[in-house]
Amino acid sequence: MAEEEGPTVELRQRKKPKSSENKESAKEEKINDTPVPERAPKHILFQRFAKIFIGCLAAVTSGMMYALYLSAYHERKFWFSNRQELEREITFQGDSAIYYSYYKDMLKAPSFERGVYELMHNNKTVSLKTINAVQQMSLYPELMASVLYQATGSNEIIEPVYFYIGIVFGLQGIYVIALFVTSWLMSGTWLAGMLTVAWFIINRVDTTRIEHSIPLRENWALPYFACQVAALTGYLKSNLNSYGERFCYLLMSASTYTFMMVWEYSHYLLFLQAISLFLLDSFSLEQSDKVHEVYKIYIFSLFLGYLLQFENSALLVSPLLSLVVALMLAKCLQLNVKRGTFVAKIMKVISVYLVCTLTVTLNIIMKMFVPHKENGHMLKFLEVKFGLNMTKNFTMNWLLCQESLQAPSQDFFLRLTQSSLLPFYILVLIICFLSMIQVIFRRINDKSLKETVTLEDGRIGERPEIIYHVIHTILLGSLAMIIEGLKYLWTPYVCMLAAFGVCSPELWMTLFKWLRLRTVHPVLLALILSMAVPTIIGLSLWKEFFPRLMTELMELQEFYDPDTVELMTWIKRQAPVAAVFAGSPQLMGVIKLCTGWMVTSLPLYNDDDLLKRNENIYQIYSKRSAEDIYKILTSYKASYLIIEDAICNEVGTMRGCRVKDLLDIANGHVVCEEGDKLTYSKHGRFCHEVKINYSPYVNYFTRVYWNRSYFVYKINTVISFQS
């Protein structure tokens, strides 16, 4: 009877109307699975658990070790624990000083609500100006840090500055863990994650700016973006189960929103990511449903960010919103079109054109009807950068002279080559890109793609998460080739992609398929190379760079700036509480942090009024009369002027990029044409002339303090004309 029942069941299954082949295969799998003994699945589960456990342990250990390394290096570099509070605060330079000063203000506030209110209606930082510091400077990290510091009772255990920088270093550890996990997900081995971390740390001069300026917004934001990319990588995988897919979706939603709240330029980076997903969807390399779920996350994050960022109009006019809305509209036109037909191909081309046109049109319409100040100076800068316009404007030329806004130097590529990162990245990128092109042509020619790609197939270009990363890294790399400062967005993913490639048997198998290797079994050779190559790279990196890292930690450096310490001490002891200081924006940030006194300008470049203030205050280093400078300073209610000898007597390495040179160009005192002819001003350079103490300078300014680096002048309220 048992022998007869088997075929009967099979016969009934065949007689069912419209039965799919998937159901038959599922039945056959169930029947085939029944006789398998229970020990084999347990053994496989144990292996998987051990692999995941060791990988997670390696990832967490790598992140913790990197955070501890940053802390130790910071201590050695600044001799931080042996410094007084004033000397510690001086290590925060420029805009970093402003961010940390508001963190201090939050801790001094009687309550959190009162502290937030004072930051939102701040009139104690910049003279004659009330600013919403939370909105303008994206102070959400400082708000959260102050809450955590007081809520956890850390004020009884650790000093505020250590708690603050500890959070940032901890986020950098999470950054490394996210890169580790992304490379692991793509390659299938945690060995790729270890190599990613090694390359990231060795090339940290080009992967992060944490060593130069701790409180930068990008140091708070990029770890969340790395988590979002890791979650997106897992979400795009074809063989992900429903629980993993749900977890990746939730993590992606939370990290996308947090990233958008922390950094004001985050929507531009997400715009590049959306373009990558749009191209992925256009090539039909992944189910459109998943990609459009990511678009919904963008919409939700933009909407929530707009509400919680005080109705930030920059999010409404961002290209990300225009692109996502255009993609949603184009999606509606493809719902009832059968895939694979000629009509579907025509509709695909039309939809791509429609998306591009709609994106530009919607963005123009939004900018017409939504009042905004969406970084107009950035657009002007790009026009000048690409030679579309010429300008004598001081601010634009000053930005063009910044090293981070110029094209990458040869040293950048040399450093990446010496660590073997760049050669392997180029190799991996070429293989993945060519495989992607091969898959696209197969799709155009209506050749069906396999649902599950095996190692023997050698088709790494069919995996959607790989294609997304290839497109994304090409976009980021193209921008990094134009502006060096964007290398900090690109280089970490260069580390990740290169490590994934050399550790992936599938990539080597793809290469061997093209080479038609027959002498050695290609699968076996691919497996050997995926273990041997990263091992050899790791050993060579260990031998060459590990001693250097240890030497850096052993060397006791010292941040020695006694002149600035003396200046801050004099201000706190001698200057009136109502005093307003004028000087370079970078110095004003340090004064605001160390003394709390009001200043005339800040080192921030996202506000047109502050940019104009900075240019006007910088006139103290131009060839302007004492009366002109006096009128400028008194218009901002300044009571003290600080001249920096380093700027006044600056010897720049790049011709025409010194502050005084840029001012002379802007003021028409230098004609930058044929022969660089000078038109002499009848006034000497103010910062030189005021030091001589003769009329009319002494009529307007009285020197009250000086040292080797700084000269402080009191701006006279009553002008006494002396002969």
XYZ file of C-alpha atoms in Angstrom:
723
model
C 0.000 0.000 0.000
C 2.834 2.364 0.792
C 4.262 1.872 -2.699
C 0.881 2.617 -4.317
C 0.148 5.752 -2.282
C 3.283 7.529 -3.498
C 2.342 7.584 -7.210
C -1.306 8.320 -6.367
C -0.324 11.488 -4.555
C 1.958 12.367 -7.402
C -0.837 11.733 -9.934
C -3.338 13.901 -8.079
C -0.775 16.660 -7.920
C -0.432 16.626 -11.682
C -4.214 16.725 -12.234
C -4.623 19.996 -10.318
C -5.581 22.740 -12.750
C -3.083 25.559 -13.395
C -0.537 24.109 -10.967
C 2.754 25.980 -11.093
C 6.145 24.400 -11.470
C 7.282 26.129 -8.298
C 4.730 24.176 -6.245
C 5.854 20.892 -7.812
C 9.477 21.659 -7.088
C 8.569 22.622 -3.539
C 6.773 19.253 -3.074
C 9.738 17.415 -4.475
C 12.083 19.262 -2.146
C 9.930 18.327 0.838
C 9.860 14.664 -0.228
C 13.614 14.647 -0.772
C 14.264 16.322 2.547
C 12.412 13.793 4.661
C 14.930 10.960 4.626
C 17.871 13.234 5.498
C 19.119 12.545 9.032
C 18.824 15.281 11.630
C 22.558 15.458 12.409
C 23.452 17.093 9.075
C 21.233 20.189 9.499
C 22.466 20.622 13.081
C 26.034 20.433 11.882
C 25.378 23.011 9.186
C 23.561 25.286 11.630
C 26.453 25.029 14.060
C 28.912 25.979 11.325
C 26.797 28.960 10.334
C 26.432 30.058 13.947
C 30.171 29.743 14.564
C 30.927 31.721 11.394
C 28.493 34.502 12.328
C 29.696 34.571 15.940
C 33.374 34.834 14.988
C 32.577 37.472 12.352
C 30.523 39.583 14.760
C 33.213 39.260 17.411
C 35.860 40.366 14.890
C 33.698 43.316 13.765
C 32.995 44.557 17.296
C 36.630 44.050 18.311
C 37.812 46.017 15.260
C 35.469 48.905 16.072
C 36.466 49.004 19.743
C 40.183 48.815 18.935
C 39.886 51.654 16.433
C 38.012 53.846 18.935
C 40.670 53.108 21.583
C 43.407 53.840 19.045
C 41.873 57.253 18.265
C 41.611 58.042 21.961
C 45.221 57.049 22.622
C 46.483 58.962 19.583
C 44.547 62.063 20.597
C 46.028 61.860 24.091
C 49.565 61.515 22.730
C 49.108 64.275 20.169
C 47.765 66.932 22.542
C 48.978 65.554 25.898
C 45.353 66.065 26.780
C 45.079 64.683 30.298
C 47.904 66.919 31.585
C 46.383 70.138 30.232
C 44.328 72.745 31.974
C 40.767 73.267 30.731
C 41.700 76.403 28.764
C 44.553 74.620 26.956
C 42.258 71.706 26.101
C 39.645 74.007 24.626
C 42.214 75.747 22.428
C 42.757 72.435 20.611
C 39.268 72.935 19.140
C 39.957 75.188 16.180
C 37.619 77.119 13.865
C 34.058 75.841 13.542
C 34.857 72.957 15.914
C 35.208 75.487 18.705
C 31.711 76.825 17.997
C 30.108 73.384 18.181
C 31.797 72.515 21.445
C 30.974 75.922 22.956
C 27.255 75.268 22.483
C 27.673 71.863 24.139
C 29.149 73.709 27.128
C 26.260 76.191 27.099
C 23.763 73.320 27.237
C 25.498 71.870 30.300
C 25.438 75.255 32.051
C 21.736 75.795 31.356
C 19.384 75.340 34.371
C 17.294 72.853 32.356
C 17.316 71.181 28.977
C 14.258 73.122 27.809
C 15.820 76.429 28.839
C 19.090 75.536 27.131
C 17.347 74.677 23.855
C 15.306 77.893 24.016
C 18.437 80.003 24.495
C 20.135 78.301 21.527
C 17.070 78.836 19.342
C 16.993 82.544 20.258
C 20.718 83.106 20.645
C 21.797 86.774 20.805
C 24.933 86.293 22.897
C 27.249 84.966 20.207
C 27.251 87.373 17.251
C 26.790 91.097 17.801
C 23.597 92.682 16.445
C 22.298 89.285 15.346
C 19.886 86.772 16.826
C 20.323 83.288 15.392
C 18.645 79.930 15.737
C 21.867 78.053 16.433
C 20.165 74.644 16.519
C 18.865 75.072 12.983
C 21.730 76.999 11.448
C 24.537 74.832 12.824
C 22.767 71.449 13.111
C 23.399 71.185 16.841
C 21.365 68.010 17.341
C 24.515 65.999 18.250
C 25.370 68.530 20.975
C 21.812 68.404 22.317
C 21.893 64.609 22.520
C 25.384 64.581 24.043
C 24.342 67.028 26.775
C 21.224 64.971 27.552
C 23.220 61.745 27.768
C 25.900 63.362 29.920
C 23.402 64.524 32.521
C 20.913 61.636 32.287
C 23.564 58.948 32.781
C 25.115 60.694 35.771
C 28.422 61.006 33.925
C 29.005 64.455 35.431
C 30.154 62.668 38.589
C 32.482 60.299 36.751
C 34.003 61.999 33.710
C 34.734 65.542 32.569
C 32.457 66.987 29.850
C 35.196 67.221 27.238
C 36.143 63.550 27.612
C 32.507 62.504 27.367
C 32.037 64.593 24.222
C 35.081 63.351 22.314
C 34.411 59.826 23.614
C 31.029 59.789 21.861
C 32.634 60.900 18.592
C 35.370 58.263 18.873
C 32.694 55.670 19.651
C 30.811 56.658 16.498
C 34.012 56.196 14.519
C 34.166 52.676 15.910
C 30.604 52.103 14.659
C 31.710 53.549 11.305
C 34.404 50.886 11.031
C 31.997 48.127 12.127
C 29.491 49.173 9.437
C 32.183 49.045 6.733
C 33.274 45.666 8.084
C 29.728 44.286 7.896
C 29.130 45.702 4.395
C 32.240 44.004 3.016
C 31.314 40.812 4.869
C 27.792 40.784 3.402
C 29.119 41.253 -0.117
C 31.929 38.696 0.005
C 30.483 36.129 2.404
C 33.610 36.074 4.574
C 34.554 38.199 7.566
C 38.143 38.154 6.283
C 37.048 40.912 3.890
C 35.889 42.964 6.863
C 39.266 42.647 8.551
C 41.041 43.788 5.380
C 38.604 46.707 5.048
C 39.426 47.890 8.572
C 43.166 47.497 7.969
C 43.065 49.596 4.805
C 40.788 52.172 6.460
C 43.154 52.720 9.406
C 46.340 52.704 7.331
C 44.874 55.298 4.942
C 43.104 57.300 7.680
C 44.712 60.518 6.409
C 42.451 60.102 3.371
C 39.482 58.290 4.945
C 38.582 60.591 7.840
C 39.196 64.069 9.260
C 38.711 62.976 12.856
C 42.341 63.695 13.735
C 42.149 67.316 12.608
C 38.732 68.365 13.862
C 36.687 66.139 16.160
C 33.274 67.929 16.292
C 32.852 68.285 12.511
C 29.327 67.428 11.387
C 30.615 64.744 9.031
C 32.309 62.927 11.913
C 28.902 62.655 13.580
C 26.980 61.875 10.383
C 29.059 59.490 8.260
C 28.864 56.589 10.756
C 25.071 56.664 10.369
C 25.423 56.740 6.591
C 27.748 53.737 6.759
C 25.102 51.888 8.803
C 22.500 52.846 6.197
C 24.698 51.525 3.383
C 25.279 48.255 5.285
C 21.525 47.845 5.803
C 20.840 48.696 2.142
C 23.425 46.126 1.036
C 21.682 43.418 3.032
C 18.254 44.593 1.880
C 19.199 44.303 -1.810
C 20.470 40.732 -1.485
C 18.301 38.276 -3.385
C 18.562 35.382 -0.909
C 17.520 37.348 2.197
C 14.740 35.899 4.350
C 11.764 37.946 5.516
C 13.112 38.533 9.029
C 16.469 39.755 7.740
C 14.726 41.928 5.180
C 12.551 43.505 7.863
C 15.546 44.164 10.119
C 17.518 45.766 7.276
C 14.524 47.927 6.366
C 14.100 49.210 9.943
C 17.825 49.864 10.359
C 17.922 51.637 7.005
C 14.952 53.839 7.957
C 16.405 54.845 11.330
C 19.922 55.519 10.029
C 18.665 57.491 6.997
C 16.589 59.810 9.162
C 19.362 60.270 11.753
C 21.900 60.967 9.019
C 19.623 63.631 7.555
C 19.110 65.304 10.934
C 22.793 65.454 11.861
C 24.337 66.878 8.661
C 22.897 69.694 6.588
C 24.508 68.372 3.389
C 23.232 64.811 3.881
C 20.478 65.095 1.265
C 23.087 65.697 -1.448
C 24.823 62.421 -0.593
C 21.471 60.626 -0.477
C 20.718 62.147 -3.885
C 23.751 60.340 -5.312
C 22.558 57.154 -3.656
C 19.090 57.614 -5.174
C 20.663 58.022 -8.625
C 22.528 54.740 -8.091
C 19.299 52.968 -7.141
C 17.490 54.542 -10.110
C 20.133 53.182 -12.502
C 19.937 49.804 -10.784
C 16.173 49.774 -11.267
C 16.483 50.965 -14.882
C 18.742 48.022 -15.716
C 16.122 45.686 -14.184
C 18.785 44.083 -12.066
C 16.568 43.907 -8.996
C 12.892 43.837 -8.190
C 11.558 47.374 -8.426
C 9.530 46.899 -5.263
C 12.604 46.928 -3.033
C 14.064 50.002 -4.689
C 10.790 51.881 -4.377
C 10.581 50.965 -0.692
C 13.882 52.809 -0.288
C 12.367 55.808 -2.086
C 9.576 55.802 0.497
C 12.196 55.971 3.242
C 13.659 59.061 1.547
C 10.224 60.705 1.394
C 9.492 59.925 5.033
C 12.916 61.169 6.208
C 12.624 64.391 4.189
C 9.137 65.080 5.513
C 10.039 64.353 9.134
C 13.298 66.287 8.798
C 11.432 69.274 7.382
C 9.099 69.352 10.387
C 11.714 68.800 13.090
C 14.321 71.094 11.537
C 12.118 74.160 11.952
C 10.528 73.759 8.509
C 13.859 73.603 6.748
C 13.075 74.786 3.215
C 16.402 73.427 1.921
C 14.921 69.923 2.156
C 11.914 70.911 0.033
C 14.063 72.318 -2.763
C 16.655 69.537 -2.537
C 17.278 67.524 -5.717
C 16.613 64.353 -3.699
C 12.931 65.193 -3.215
C 12.481 66.161 -6.876
C 14.135 62.931 -8.049
C 12.103 60.667 -5.740
C 8.802 62.303 -6.700
C 9.698 61.963 -10.388
C 10.557 58.283 -9.860
C 7.228 57.664 -8.124
C 5.319 59.265 -11.016
C 7.281 57.295 -13.607
C 6.551 54.097 -11.699
C 2.815 54.605 -12.210
C 3.269 54.465 -16.005
C 4.870 51.009 -15.914
C 2.364 49.128 -13.764
C 0.315 47.444 -16.513
C 3.087 46.793 -19.024
C 4.214 43.206 -19.459
C 7.937 42.772 -18.940
C 10.212 41.579 -21.725
C 8.057 42.931 -24.556
C 9.100 45.554 -27.073
C 6.588 47.967 -25.556
C 8.188 47.461 -22.142
C 11.612 48.401 -23.537
C 10.220 51.539 -25.155
C 8.464 52.445 -21.899
C 11.726 51.932 -20.009
C 13.541 54.418 -22.258
C 10.658 56.867 -22.010
C 10.559 56.543 -18.225
C 14.282 57.297 -17.932
C 13.843 60.428 -20.038
C 10.708 61.308 -18.080
C 12.474 60.960 -14.729
C 15.350 63.230 -15.796
C 12.993 65.861 -17.201
C 10.587 65.737 -14.277
C 13.399 66.001 -11.731
C 14.748 69.215 -13.239
C 11.257 70.649 -13.785
C 10.044 69.880 -10.256
C 13.205 71.310 -8.713
C 12.807 74.559 -10.662
C 9.121 74.808 -9.695
C 9.883 74.166 -6.012
C 12.549 76.852 -5.985
C 10.112 79.306 -7.574
C 7.368 78.809 -4.991
C 9.289 77.860 -1.825
C 11.248 80.671 -0.121
C 14.724 79.331 0.534
C 18.362 80.184 1.028
C 19.711 76.955 -0.317
C 23.449 77.641 -0.269
C 23.488 80.112 -3.149
C 27.191 80.680 -2.554
C 27.773 76.975 -3.323
C 26.291 77.362 -6.798
C 28.411 80.453 -7.428
C 31.476 78.580 -6.213
C 30.805 75.691 -8.612
C 30.381 78.130 -11.510
C 33.787 79.650 -10.789
C 35.326 76.237 -10.054
C 34.391 74.878 -13.485
C 35.350 78.086 -15.299
C 31.787 79.099 -16.132
C 32.243 82.461 -14.464
C 34.957 84.831 -13.242
C 34.870 86.752 -10.005
C 36.924 89.051 -7.803
C 34.766 88.267 -4.789
C 36.910 87.649 -1.722
C 34.815 84.784 -0.325
C 34.646 82.867 -3.603
C 38.382 83.193 -4.253
C 39.164 82.282 -0.645
C 37.121 79.089 -0.988
C 38.843 78.252 -4.271
C 42.192 78.534 -2.510
C 41.262 76.023 0.192
C 43.178 72.787 -0.272
C 40.098 70.658 0.412
C 38.210 72.302 -2.474
C 40.904 71.761 -5.094
C 41.606 68.711 -7.231
C 43.387 65.828 -5.458
C 47.155 66.012 -5.386
C 49.500 63.304 -6.651
C 50.402 62.504 -3.051
C 46.843 61.255 -2.481
C 47.105 58.637 -5.235
C 50.656 57.781 -4.181
C 49.538 57.032 -0.616
C 46.713 54.786 -1.817
C 49.100 52.971 -4.145
C 51.764 52.423 -1.472
C 49.202 50.685 0.729
C 48.207 48.511 -2.303
C 44.628 49.807 -2.000
C 44.324 51.628 -5.333
C 45.631 48.819 -7.611
C 43.281 46.227 -6.120
C 40.365 48.676 -6.160
C 40.872 49.336 -9.873
C 41.082 45.584 -10.564
C 37.887 44.824 -8.630
C 36.044 47.782 -10.144
C 36.950 46.795 -13.714
C 35.831 43.177 -13.244
C 32.553 44.145 -11.569
C 31.833 46.892 -14.084
C 32.472 44.678 -17.131
C 30.365 41.912 -15.610
C 27.584 44.437 -15.020
C 27.735 45.576 -18.658
C 27.596 41.926 -19.727
C 24.448 41.371 -17.671
C 22.818 44.503 -19.089
C 23.378 43.295 -22.659
C 21.925 39.921 -21.729
C 18.864 41.690 -20.351
C 18.514 43.823 -23.503
C 18.700 40.684 -25.668
C 15.939 39.038 -23.571
C 18.249 36.361 -22.204
C 16.856 35.165 -18.897
C 18.954 35.634 -15.781
C 19.224 32.946 -13.152
C 17.351 33.568 -9.917
C 20.216 32.177 -7.831
C 23.730 32.677 -9.140
C 26.150 29.918 -8.151
C 29.916 30.134 -7.873
C 30.398 28.056 -11.019
C 28.429 30.587 -13.083
C 31.006 33.344 -12.585
C 28.459 36.145 -12.973
C 29.121 38.599 -10.212
C 27.375 41.297 -12.249
C 23.982 39.699 -11.622
C 24.046 40.496 -7.917
C 22.105 43.754 -7.347
C 23.995 44.818 -4.214
C 27.286 44.604 -6.110
C 25.965 46.684 -8.983
C 24.650 49.318 -6.603
C 28.073 49.684 -5.006
C 29.826 49.845 -8.375
C 27.576 52.674 -9.556
C 27.766 54.487 -6.212
C 31.548 54.323 -5.969
C 31.901 55.583 -9.562
C 29.700 58.597 -8.761
C 31.557 59.369 -5.527
C 34.918 58.847 -7.212
C 34.029 61.217 -10.035
C 33.281 63.964 -7.527
C 36.412 63.174 -5.493
C 38.509 63.680 -8.632
C 37.201 67.251 -8.801
C 37.147 68.273 -5.129
C 39.689 66.706 -2.785
C 37.537 67.206 0.309
C 35.042 64.673 -1.071
C 37.683 61.946 -0.860
C 36.538 61.398 2.738
C 33.231 60.160 1.323
C 34.814 58.008 -1.384
C 37.960 56.436 0.107
C 36.196 54.414 2.878
C 34.113 52.686 0.210
C 37.222 52.146 -1.881
C 38.601 50.186 1.092
C 35.368 48.224 1.390
C 34.983 47.422 -2.320
C 38.627 46.414 -2.786
C 38.537 44.138 0.273
C 35.297 42.531 -0.870
C 36.717 41.845 -4.318
C 39.961 40.146 -3.344
C 38.108 38.001 -0.765
C 35.256 36.999 -3.081
C 35.623 33.642 -4.888
C 32.829 34.772 -7.195
C 34.908 37.683 -8.490
C 37.895 35.450 -9.227
C 35.572 32.929 -10.868
C 34.153 35.673 -13.099
C 37.678 36.541 -14.204
C 38.553 32.896 -14.869
C 35.387 32.433 -16.943
C 36.519 35.250 -19.214
C 40.061 33.816 -19.414
C 38.622 30.314 -20.077
C 41.042 28.757 -17.646
C 41.292 24.983 -18.202
C 44.638 23.859 -16.767
C 43.437 24.139 -13.153
C 39.909 23.691 -11.880
C 38.648 27.326 -11.813
C 36.394 26.892 -8.764
C 39.214 25.430 -6.698
C 41.625 28.150 -7.825
C 39.051 30.874 -7.065
C 38.588 29.530 -3.535
C 42.347 29.355 -2.991
C 42.956 32.886 -4.280
C 40.104 34.330 -2.203
C 41.968 33.129 0.885
C 45.587 33.482 -0.239
C 45.493 36.981 -1.756
C 43.942 38.751 1.278
C 46.259 36.803 3.586
C 49.326 37.949 1.648
C 48.008 41.536 1.560
C 47.301 41.439 5.295
C 50.772 40.123 6.151
C 52.483 42.733 3.979
C 50.402 45.520 5.515
C 51.174 44.220 9.003
C 54.899 44.112 8.301
C 55.102 47.572 6.737
C 52.491 49.689 8.534
C 51.935 48.151 11.978
C 55.319 49.398 13.311
C 54.417 52.900 12.072
C 51.092 52.859 13.926
C 52.810 51.734 17.121
C 55.459 54.434 16.705
C 52.738 57.078 16.410
C 51.228 55.906 19.685
C 54.589 55.836 21.440
C 55.650 59.347 20.367
C 54.564 61.943 22.901
C 53.662 65.034 20.891
C 52.718 68.362 22.416
C 50.293 71.035 21.262
C 52.137 74.187 22.354
C 50.395 77.535 21.793
C 51.305 79.841 24.702
C 50.427 83.044 22.817
C 46.790 82.001 22.367
C 46.615 80.883 26.014
C 47.948 84.276 27.135
C 45.455 86.092 24.896
C 42.482 84.138 26.273
C 43.683 84.660 29.829
C 43.980 88.420 29.274
C 40.472 88.606 27.777
C 38.931 86.746 30.713
C 40.726 88.940 33.267
C 40.815 92.378 31.653
C 38.028 92.711 29.069
C 34.605 93.997 30.183
C 31.744 91.512 30.143
C 29.928 93.542 27.470
C 32.981 93.644 25.168
C 32.629 92.619 21.512
C 35.717 91.278 19.724
C 36.547 91.534 16.027
C 39.146 89.520 14.137
C 39.525 86.510 11.870
C 36.553 84.092 12.038
C 38.772 81.202 13.133
C 40.058 83.152 16.132
C 36.565 84.371 16.972
C 35.405 80.764 17.313
C 38.140 80.079 19.871
C 37.300 83.276 21.782
C 33.630 82.303 21.936
C 34.538 78.882 23.335
C 37.283 79.849 25.788
C 35.878 83.118 27.158
C 32.185 83.266 26.224
C 32.560 86.879 25.025
C 30.531 88.148 22.065
C 32.185 88.313 18.628
C 31.441 89.978 15.302
C 31.799 86.912 13.048
C 31.958 83.134 13.061
C 33.788 80.529 10.912
C 30.553 79.357 9.266
C 29.905 79.413 5.528
C 26.209 78.567 5.187
C 24.838 82.044 5.913
C 25.113 84.982 3.511
C 25.122 87.560 6.302
C 27.965 85.826 8.140
C 29.919 85.508 4.894
C 29.547 89.247 4.307
C 30.604 89.954 7.887
C 33.696 87.794 7.491
C 34.705 89.639 4.329
C 34.197 93.032 5.961
C 36.141 92.129 9.111
C 38.991 90.723 7.013
C 39.471 94.269 5.663
C 41.766 94.862 8.657
C 44.403 93.114 6.519
C 43.743 95.217 3.402
C 45.048 98.566 2.141
C 42.216 100.625 3.563
C 42.271 103.820 5.587
C 41.922 103.904 9.374
C 38.603 105.707 9.006
C 37.194 102.986 6.717
C 38.200 100.229 9.124
C 36.797 102.184 12.054
C 33.430 102.597 10.319
C 33.265 98.880 9.494
C 34.066 97.789 13.039
C 31.736 100.235 14.756
C 28.909 99.208 12.428
C 29.071 95.806 14.159
C 29.420 97.384 17.636
C 32.945 95.976 18.035
C 34.866 97.276 21.039
C 38.169 95.373 20.578
C 40.175 94.487 17.459
C 42.671 91.605 17.316
C 45.378 91.598 14.638
C 47.040 88.223 13.966
C 50.656 88.464 12.928
C 50.415 85.115 11.093
C 47.839 86.566 8.674
C 49.356 90.042 8.402
C 52.813 88.646 7.530
C 51.565 85.489 5.827
C 53.923 83.805 3.394
C 51.630 81.604 1.320
C 52.795 78.590 -0.638
C 50.277 79.258 -3.401
C 50.565 82.509 -5.307
C 47.612 84.824 -4.877
C 45.971 82.781 -2.136
C 47.077 84.749 0.899
C 44.278 86.619 2.648
C 45.870 90.003 1.917
C 46.334 89.089 -1.777
C 42.662 88.120 -2.105
C 41.616 91.352 -0.417
C 43.782 93.407 -2.783
C 42.137 91.672 -5.746
C 38.637 92.235 -4.376
C 39.362 95.895 -3.578
C 40.946 96.607 -6.977
C 44.408 97.221 -5.577
C 45.824 94.483 -7.807
C 44.860 93.964 -11.436
C 45.054 90.242 -12.238
C 45.578 90.568 -15.967
C 48.546 90.546 -18.299
C 51.730 91.194 -16.358
C 49.922 91.371 -12.986
C 50.222 95.173 -12.876
C 49.670 96.839 -9.526
C 47.610 99.943 -8.910
C 48.983 101.291 -5.664
C 46.607 102.355 -2.898
C 47.326 105.659 -1.201
C 46.959 103.848 2.135
C 49.345 101.302 3.568
C 48.233 97.894 4.753
C 46.176 98.537 7.862
C 47.549 95.670 9.968
C 51.083 97.065 9.461
C 50.291 100.739 9.804
C 48.265 100.424 13.018
C 51.284 98.917 14.810
C 53.391 102.046 14.225
C 51.202 104.157 16.544
C 50.963 107.360 14.542
C 48.072 109.577 13.474
C 45.415 108.973 12.255
C 45.562 105.347 13.499
C 46.068 106.258 17.159
C 43.012 108.506 16.908
C 40.758 105.523 16.324
C 42.606 102.619 17.976
C 44.533 102.220 21.226
C 46.799 99.222 21.750
C 46.012 97.535 25.067
C 47.756 94.162 24.778
C 50.239 92.361 22.547
C 52.478 89.318 22.385
C 54.432 87.582 19.630
C 51.314 86.520 17.710
C 48.479 88.908 18.615
C 47.959 92.662 18.884
C 44.789 93.814 20.665
C 43.437 97.340 20.088
C 40.618 99.055 21.891
C 38.303 100.836 19.454
C 37.929 104.371 20.734
C 34.390 105.563 21.308
C 35.547 109.177 21.472
C 37.942 110.063 18.680
C 40.831 112.315 19.683
C 42.666 113.753 16.690
C 46.353 114.119 17.378
C 49.001 115.704 15.236
